Tab-separated table of N, CA, C and O and ligand atoms in Angstrom:
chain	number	residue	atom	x	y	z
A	1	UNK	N	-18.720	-2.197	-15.686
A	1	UNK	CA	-17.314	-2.592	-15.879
A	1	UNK	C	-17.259	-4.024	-16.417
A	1	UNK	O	-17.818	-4.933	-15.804
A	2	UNK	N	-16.553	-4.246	-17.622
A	2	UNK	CA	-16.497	-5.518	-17.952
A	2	UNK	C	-15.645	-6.448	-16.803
A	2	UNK	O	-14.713	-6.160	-16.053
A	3	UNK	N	-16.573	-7.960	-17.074
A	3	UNK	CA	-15.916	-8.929	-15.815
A	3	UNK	C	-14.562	-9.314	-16.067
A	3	UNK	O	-13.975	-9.964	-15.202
A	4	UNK	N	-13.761	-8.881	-17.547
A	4	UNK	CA	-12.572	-9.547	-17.380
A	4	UNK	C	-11.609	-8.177	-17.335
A	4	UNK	O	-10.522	-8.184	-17.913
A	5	UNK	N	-12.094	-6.988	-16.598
A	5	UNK	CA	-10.966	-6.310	-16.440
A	5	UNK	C	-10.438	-6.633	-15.104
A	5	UNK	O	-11.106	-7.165	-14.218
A	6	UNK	N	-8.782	-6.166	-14.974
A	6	UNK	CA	-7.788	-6.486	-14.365
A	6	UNK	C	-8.647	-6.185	-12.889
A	6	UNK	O	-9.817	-5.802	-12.888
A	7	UNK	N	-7.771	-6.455	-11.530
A	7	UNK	CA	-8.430	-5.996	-10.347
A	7	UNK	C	-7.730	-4.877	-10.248
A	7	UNK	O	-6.556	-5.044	-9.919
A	8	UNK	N	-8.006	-4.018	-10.390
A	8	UNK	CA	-7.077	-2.502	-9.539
A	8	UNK	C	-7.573	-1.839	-8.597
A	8	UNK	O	-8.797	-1.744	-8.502
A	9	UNK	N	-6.633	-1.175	-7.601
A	9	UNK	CA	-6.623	-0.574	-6.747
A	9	UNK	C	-5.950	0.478	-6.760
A	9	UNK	O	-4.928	0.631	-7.428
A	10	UNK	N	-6.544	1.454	-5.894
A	10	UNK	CA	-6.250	2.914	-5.888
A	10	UNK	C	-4.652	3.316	-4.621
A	10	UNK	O	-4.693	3.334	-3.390
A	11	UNK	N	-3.460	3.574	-5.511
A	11	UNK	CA	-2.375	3.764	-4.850
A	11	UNK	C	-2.977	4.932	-3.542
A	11	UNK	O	-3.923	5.712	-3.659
A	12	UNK	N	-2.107	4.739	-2.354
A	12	UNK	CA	-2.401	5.560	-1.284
A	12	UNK	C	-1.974	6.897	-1.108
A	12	UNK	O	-2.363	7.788	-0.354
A	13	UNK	N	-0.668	6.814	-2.375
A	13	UNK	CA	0.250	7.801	-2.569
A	13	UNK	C	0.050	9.214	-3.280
A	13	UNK	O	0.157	10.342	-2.798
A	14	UNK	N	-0.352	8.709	-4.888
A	14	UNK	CA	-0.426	9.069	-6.167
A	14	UNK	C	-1.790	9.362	-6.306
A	14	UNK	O	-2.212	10.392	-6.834
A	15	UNK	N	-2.586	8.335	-5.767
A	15	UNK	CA	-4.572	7.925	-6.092
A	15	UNK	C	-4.847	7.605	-7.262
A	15	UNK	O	-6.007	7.572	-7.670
A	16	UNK	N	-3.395	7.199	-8.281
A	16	UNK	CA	-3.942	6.772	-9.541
A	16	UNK	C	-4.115	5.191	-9.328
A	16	UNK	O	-3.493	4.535	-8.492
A	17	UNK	N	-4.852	4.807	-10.025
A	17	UNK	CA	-5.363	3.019	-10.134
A	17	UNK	C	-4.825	2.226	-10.621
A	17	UNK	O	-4.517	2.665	-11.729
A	18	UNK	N	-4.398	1.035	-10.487
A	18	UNK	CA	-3.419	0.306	-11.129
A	18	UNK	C	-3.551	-1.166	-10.870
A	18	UNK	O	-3.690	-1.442	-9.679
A	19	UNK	N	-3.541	-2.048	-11.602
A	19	UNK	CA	-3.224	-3.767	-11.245
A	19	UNK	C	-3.055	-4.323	-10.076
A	19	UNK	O	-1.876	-4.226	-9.735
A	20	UNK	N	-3.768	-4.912	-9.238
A	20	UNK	CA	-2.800	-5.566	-8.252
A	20	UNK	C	-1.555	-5.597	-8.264
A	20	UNK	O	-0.749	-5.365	-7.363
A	21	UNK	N	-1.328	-6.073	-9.962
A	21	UNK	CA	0.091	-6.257	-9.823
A	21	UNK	C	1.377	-5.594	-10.064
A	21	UNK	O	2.559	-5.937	-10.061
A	22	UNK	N	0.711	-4.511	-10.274
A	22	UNK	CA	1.838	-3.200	-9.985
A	22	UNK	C	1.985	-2.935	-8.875
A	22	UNK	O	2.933	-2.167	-8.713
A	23	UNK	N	1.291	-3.319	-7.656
A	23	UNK	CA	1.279	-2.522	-6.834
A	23	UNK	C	1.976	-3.349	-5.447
A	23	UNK	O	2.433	-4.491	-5.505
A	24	UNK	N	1.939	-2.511	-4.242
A	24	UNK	CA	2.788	-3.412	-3.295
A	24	UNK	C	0.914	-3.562	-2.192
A	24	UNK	O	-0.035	-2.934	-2.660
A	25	UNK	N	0.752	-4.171	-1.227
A	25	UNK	CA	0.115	-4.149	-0.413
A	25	UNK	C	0.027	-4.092	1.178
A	25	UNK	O	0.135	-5.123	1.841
A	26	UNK	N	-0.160	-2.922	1.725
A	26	UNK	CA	0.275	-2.975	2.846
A	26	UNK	C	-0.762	-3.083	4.088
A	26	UNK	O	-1.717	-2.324	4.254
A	27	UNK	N	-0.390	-4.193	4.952
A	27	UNK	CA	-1.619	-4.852	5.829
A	27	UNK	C	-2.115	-4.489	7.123
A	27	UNK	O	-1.606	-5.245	7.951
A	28	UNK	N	-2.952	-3.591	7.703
A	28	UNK	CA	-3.346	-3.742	9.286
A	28	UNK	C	-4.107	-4.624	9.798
A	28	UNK	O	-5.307	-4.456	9.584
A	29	UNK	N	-3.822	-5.472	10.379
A	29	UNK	CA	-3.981	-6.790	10.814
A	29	UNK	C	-5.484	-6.097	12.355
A	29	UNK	O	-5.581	-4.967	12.832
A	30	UNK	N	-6.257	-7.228	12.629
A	30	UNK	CA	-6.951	-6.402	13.397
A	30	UNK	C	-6.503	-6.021	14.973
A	30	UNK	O	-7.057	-5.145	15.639
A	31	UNK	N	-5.591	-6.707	15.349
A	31	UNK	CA	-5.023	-6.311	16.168
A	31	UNK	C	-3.806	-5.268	16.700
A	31	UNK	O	-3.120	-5.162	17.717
A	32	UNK	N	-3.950	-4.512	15.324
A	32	UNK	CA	-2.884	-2.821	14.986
A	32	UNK	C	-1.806	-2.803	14.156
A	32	UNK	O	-1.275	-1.870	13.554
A	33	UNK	N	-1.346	-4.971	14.252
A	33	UNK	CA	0.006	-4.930	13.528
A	33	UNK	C	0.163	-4.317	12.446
A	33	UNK	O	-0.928	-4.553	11.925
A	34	UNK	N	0.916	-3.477	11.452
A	34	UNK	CA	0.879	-2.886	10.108
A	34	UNK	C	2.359	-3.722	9.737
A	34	UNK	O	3.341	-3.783	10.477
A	35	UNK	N	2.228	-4.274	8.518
A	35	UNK	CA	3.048	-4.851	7.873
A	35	UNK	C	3.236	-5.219	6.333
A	35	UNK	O	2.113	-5.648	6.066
A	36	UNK	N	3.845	-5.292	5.379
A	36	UNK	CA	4.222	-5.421	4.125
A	36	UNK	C	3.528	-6.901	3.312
A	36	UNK	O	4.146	-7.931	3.043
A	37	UNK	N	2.284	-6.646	3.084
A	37	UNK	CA	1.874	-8.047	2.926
A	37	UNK	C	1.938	-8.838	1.111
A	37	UNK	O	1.199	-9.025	0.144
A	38	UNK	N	3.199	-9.051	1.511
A	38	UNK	CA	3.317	-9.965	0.415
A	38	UNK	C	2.644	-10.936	-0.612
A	38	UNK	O	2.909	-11.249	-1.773
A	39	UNK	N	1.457	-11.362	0.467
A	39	UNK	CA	0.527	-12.534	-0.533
A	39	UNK	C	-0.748	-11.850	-1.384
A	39	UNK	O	-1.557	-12.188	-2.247
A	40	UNK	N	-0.364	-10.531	-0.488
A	40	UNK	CA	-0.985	-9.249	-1.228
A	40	UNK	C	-3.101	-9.759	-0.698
A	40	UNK	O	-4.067	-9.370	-1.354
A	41	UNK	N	-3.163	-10.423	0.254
A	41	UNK	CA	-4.372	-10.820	0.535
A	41	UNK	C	-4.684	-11.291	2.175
A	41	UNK	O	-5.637	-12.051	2.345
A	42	UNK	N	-3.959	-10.885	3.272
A	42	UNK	CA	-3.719	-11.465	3.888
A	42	UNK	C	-5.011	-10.276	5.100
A	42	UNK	O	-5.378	-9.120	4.892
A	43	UNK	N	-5.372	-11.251	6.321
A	43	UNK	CA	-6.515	-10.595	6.833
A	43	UNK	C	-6.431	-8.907	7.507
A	43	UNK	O	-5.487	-8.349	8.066
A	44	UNK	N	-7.184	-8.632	7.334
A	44	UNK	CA	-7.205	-6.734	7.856
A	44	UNK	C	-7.397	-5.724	6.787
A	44	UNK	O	-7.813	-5.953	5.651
A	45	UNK	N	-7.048	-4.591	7.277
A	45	UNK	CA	-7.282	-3.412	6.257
A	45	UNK	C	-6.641	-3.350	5.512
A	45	UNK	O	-5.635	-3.309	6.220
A	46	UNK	N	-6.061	-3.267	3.998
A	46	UNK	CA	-5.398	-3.096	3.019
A	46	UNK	C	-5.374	-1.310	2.470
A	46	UNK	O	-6.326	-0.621	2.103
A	47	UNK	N	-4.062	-0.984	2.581
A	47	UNK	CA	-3.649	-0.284	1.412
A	47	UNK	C	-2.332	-0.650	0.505
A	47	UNK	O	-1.371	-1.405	0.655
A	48	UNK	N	-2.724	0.177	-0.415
A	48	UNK	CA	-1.957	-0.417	-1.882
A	48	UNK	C	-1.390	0.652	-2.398
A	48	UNK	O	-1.962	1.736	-2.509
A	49	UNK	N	-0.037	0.373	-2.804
A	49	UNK	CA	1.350	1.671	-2.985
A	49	UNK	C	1.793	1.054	-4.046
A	49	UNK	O	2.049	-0.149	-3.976
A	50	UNK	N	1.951	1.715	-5.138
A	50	UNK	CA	2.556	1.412	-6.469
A	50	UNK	C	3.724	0.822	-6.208
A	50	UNK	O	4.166	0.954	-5.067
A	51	UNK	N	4.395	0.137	-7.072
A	51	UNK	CA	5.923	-0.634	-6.750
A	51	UNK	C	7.021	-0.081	-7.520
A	51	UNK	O	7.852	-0.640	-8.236
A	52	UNK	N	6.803	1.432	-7.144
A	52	UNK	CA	8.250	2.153	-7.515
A	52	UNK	C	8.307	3.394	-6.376
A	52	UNK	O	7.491	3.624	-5.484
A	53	UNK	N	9.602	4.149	-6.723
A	53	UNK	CA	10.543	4.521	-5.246
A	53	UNK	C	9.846	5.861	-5.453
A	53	UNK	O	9.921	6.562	-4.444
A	54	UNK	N	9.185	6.423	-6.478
A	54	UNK	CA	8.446	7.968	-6.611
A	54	UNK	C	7.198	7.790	-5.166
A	54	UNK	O	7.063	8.438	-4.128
A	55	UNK	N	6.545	6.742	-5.671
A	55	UNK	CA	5.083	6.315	-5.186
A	55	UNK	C	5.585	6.040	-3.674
A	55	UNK	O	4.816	6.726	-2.999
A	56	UNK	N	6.512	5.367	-2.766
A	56	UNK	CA	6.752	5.346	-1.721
A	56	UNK	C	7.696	5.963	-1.435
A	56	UNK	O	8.234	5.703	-0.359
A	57	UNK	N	8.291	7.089	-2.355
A	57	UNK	CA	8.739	8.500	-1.435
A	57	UNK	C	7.448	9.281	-1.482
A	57	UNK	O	7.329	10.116	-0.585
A	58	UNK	N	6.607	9.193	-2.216
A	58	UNK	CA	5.541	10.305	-2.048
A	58	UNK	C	4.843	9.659	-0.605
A	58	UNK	O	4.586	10.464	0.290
A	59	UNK	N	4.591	8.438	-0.426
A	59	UNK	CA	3.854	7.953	0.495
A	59	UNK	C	4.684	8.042	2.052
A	59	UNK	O	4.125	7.828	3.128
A	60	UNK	N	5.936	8.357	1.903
A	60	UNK	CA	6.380	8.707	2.768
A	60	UNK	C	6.137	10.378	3.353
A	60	UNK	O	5.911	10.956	4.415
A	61	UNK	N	6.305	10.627	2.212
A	61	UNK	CA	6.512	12.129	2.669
A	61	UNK	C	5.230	12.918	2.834
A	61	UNK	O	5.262	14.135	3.018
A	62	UNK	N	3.890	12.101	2.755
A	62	UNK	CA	2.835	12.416	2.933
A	62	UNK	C	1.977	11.705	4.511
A	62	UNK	O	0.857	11.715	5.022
A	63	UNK	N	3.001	11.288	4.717
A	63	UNK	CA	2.620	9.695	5.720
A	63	UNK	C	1.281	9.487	5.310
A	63	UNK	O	0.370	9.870	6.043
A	64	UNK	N	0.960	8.721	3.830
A	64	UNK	CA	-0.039	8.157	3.522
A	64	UNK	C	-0.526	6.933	4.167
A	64	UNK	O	-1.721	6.684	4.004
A	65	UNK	N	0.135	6.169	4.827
A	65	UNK	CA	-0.228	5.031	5.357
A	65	UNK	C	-0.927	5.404	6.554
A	65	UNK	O	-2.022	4.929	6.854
A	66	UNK	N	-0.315	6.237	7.231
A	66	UNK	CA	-0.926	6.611	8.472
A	66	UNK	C	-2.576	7.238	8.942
A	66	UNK	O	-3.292	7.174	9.942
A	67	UNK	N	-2.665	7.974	7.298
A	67	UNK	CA	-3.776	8.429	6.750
A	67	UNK	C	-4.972	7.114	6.726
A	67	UNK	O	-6.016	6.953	7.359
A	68	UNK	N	-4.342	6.375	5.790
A	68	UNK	CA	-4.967	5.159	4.885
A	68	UNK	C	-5.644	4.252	6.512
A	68	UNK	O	-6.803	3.908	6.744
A	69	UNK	N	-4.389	4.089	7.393
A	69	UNK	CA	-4.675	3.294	8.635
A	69	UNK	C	-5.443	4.121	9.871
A	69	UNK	O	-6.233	3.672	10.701
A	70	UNK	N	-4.950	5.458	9.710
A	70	UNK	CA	-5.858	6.373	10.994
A	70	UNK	C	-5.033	5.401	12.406
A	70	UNK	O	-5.532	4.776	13.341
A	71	UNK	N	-3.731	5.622	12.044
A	71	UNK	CA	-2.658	5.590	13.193
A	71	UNK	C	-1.861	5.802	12.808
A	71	UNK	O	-1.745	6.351	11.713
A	72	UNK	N	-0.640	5.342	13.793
A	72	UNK	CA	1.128	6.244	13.922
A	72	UNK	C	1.605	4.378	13.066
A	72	UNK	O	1.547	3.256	13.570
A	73	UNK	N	2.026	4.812	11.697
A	73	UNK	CA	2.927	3.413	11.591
A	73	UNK	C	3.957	3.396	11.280
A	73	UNK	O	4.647	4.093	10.536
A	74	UNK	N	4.142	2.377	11.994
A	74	UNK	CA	6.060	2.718	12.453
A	74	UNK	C	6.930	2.786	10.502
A	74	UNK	O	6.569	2.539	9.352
A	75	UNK	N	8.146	3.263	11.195
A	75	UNK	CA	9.152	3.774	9.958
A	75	UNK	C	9.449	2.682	9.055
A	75	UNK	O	9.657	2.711	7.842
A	76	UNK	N	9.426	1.506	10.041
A	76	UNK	CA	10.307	0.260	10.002
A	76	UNK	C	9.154	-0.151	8.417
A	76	UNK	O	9.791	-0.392	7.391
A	77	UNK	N	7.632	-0.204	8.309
A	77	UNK	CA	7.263	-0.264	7.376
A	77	UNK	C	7.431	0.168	6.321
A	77	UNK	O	7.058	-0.324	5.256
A	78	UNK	N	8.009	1.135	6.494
A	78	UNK	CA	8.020	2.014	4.785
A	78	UNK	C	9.822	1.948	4.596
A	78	UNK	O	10.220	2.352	3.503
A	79	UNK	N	10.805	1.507	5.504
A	79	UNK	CA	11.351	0.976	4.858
A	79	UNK	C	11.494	0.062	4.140
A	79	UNK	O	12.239	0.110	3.161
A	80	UNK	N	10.546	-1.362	4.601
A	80	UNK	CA	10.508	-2.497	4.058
A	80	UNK	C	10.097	-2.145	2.632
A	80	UNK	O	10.737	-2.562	1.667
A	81	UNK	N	9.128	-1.449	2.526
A	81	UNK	CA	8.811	-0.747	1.297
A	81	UNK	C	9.562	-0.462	0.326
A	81	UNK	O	9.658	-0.988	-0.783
A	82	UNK	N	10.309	0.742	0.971
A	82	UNK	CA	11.578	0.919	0.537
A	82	UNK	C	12.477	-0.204	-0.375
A	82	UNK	O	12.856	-0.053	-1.536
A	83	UNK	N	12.697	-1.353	0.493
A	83	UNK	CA	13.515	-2.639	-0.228
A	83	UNK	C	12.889	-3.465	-1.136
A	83	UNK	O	13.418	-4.507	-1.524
A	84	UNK	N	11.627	-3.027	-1.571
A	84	UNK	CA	10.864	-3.875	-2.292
A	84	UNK	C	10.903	-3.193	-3.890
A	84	UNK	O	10.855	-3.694	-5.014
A	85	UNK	N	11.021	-1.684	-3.335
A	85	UNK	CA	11.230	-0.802	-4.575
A	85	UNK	C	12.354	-0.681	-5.265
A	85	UNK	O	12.399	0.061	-6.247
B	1	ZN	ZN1	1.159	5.560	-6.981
């Protein structure tokens, strides 16, 4: 892979690959918290959801996060989601 391609990551939703900066990032912190991580780098497990309302209704309706995290995460996340889309 050439060194100056973009960083992408694989949506949790869709599984197609895309820019960091298409995408939203969502954080499990190591102590369970799951939250909407904005700086898109912040410590714990990362998954990454495209930044449109197809990609986090699909990720809803698949509870991909829950998959991605291998727990129950709350609603309240994927609304935030929701408002970002
Ligand atoms: Zn996607």
């Amino acid at each position: 892979m050439p060194s100056n391609a973009p960083d992408v990551r694989r949506c949790v939703a869709c599984r197609e690959h895309a820019p960091k900066s298409e995408m939203i990032r969502v954080c499990r912190s190591a102590d369970g918290k799951v939250f909407v991580d904005d700086t898109g780098n912040a410590d714990g497990r990362g998954a990454w959801v495209h930044k449109n309302k197809e990609c986090v209704a699909l990720l809803k309706k698949k509870h991909a996060l829950n998959a991605a995290f291998k727990c129950a995460v709350p609603e309240s996340v994927t609304e935030e989601l929701d408002a970002r889309v």
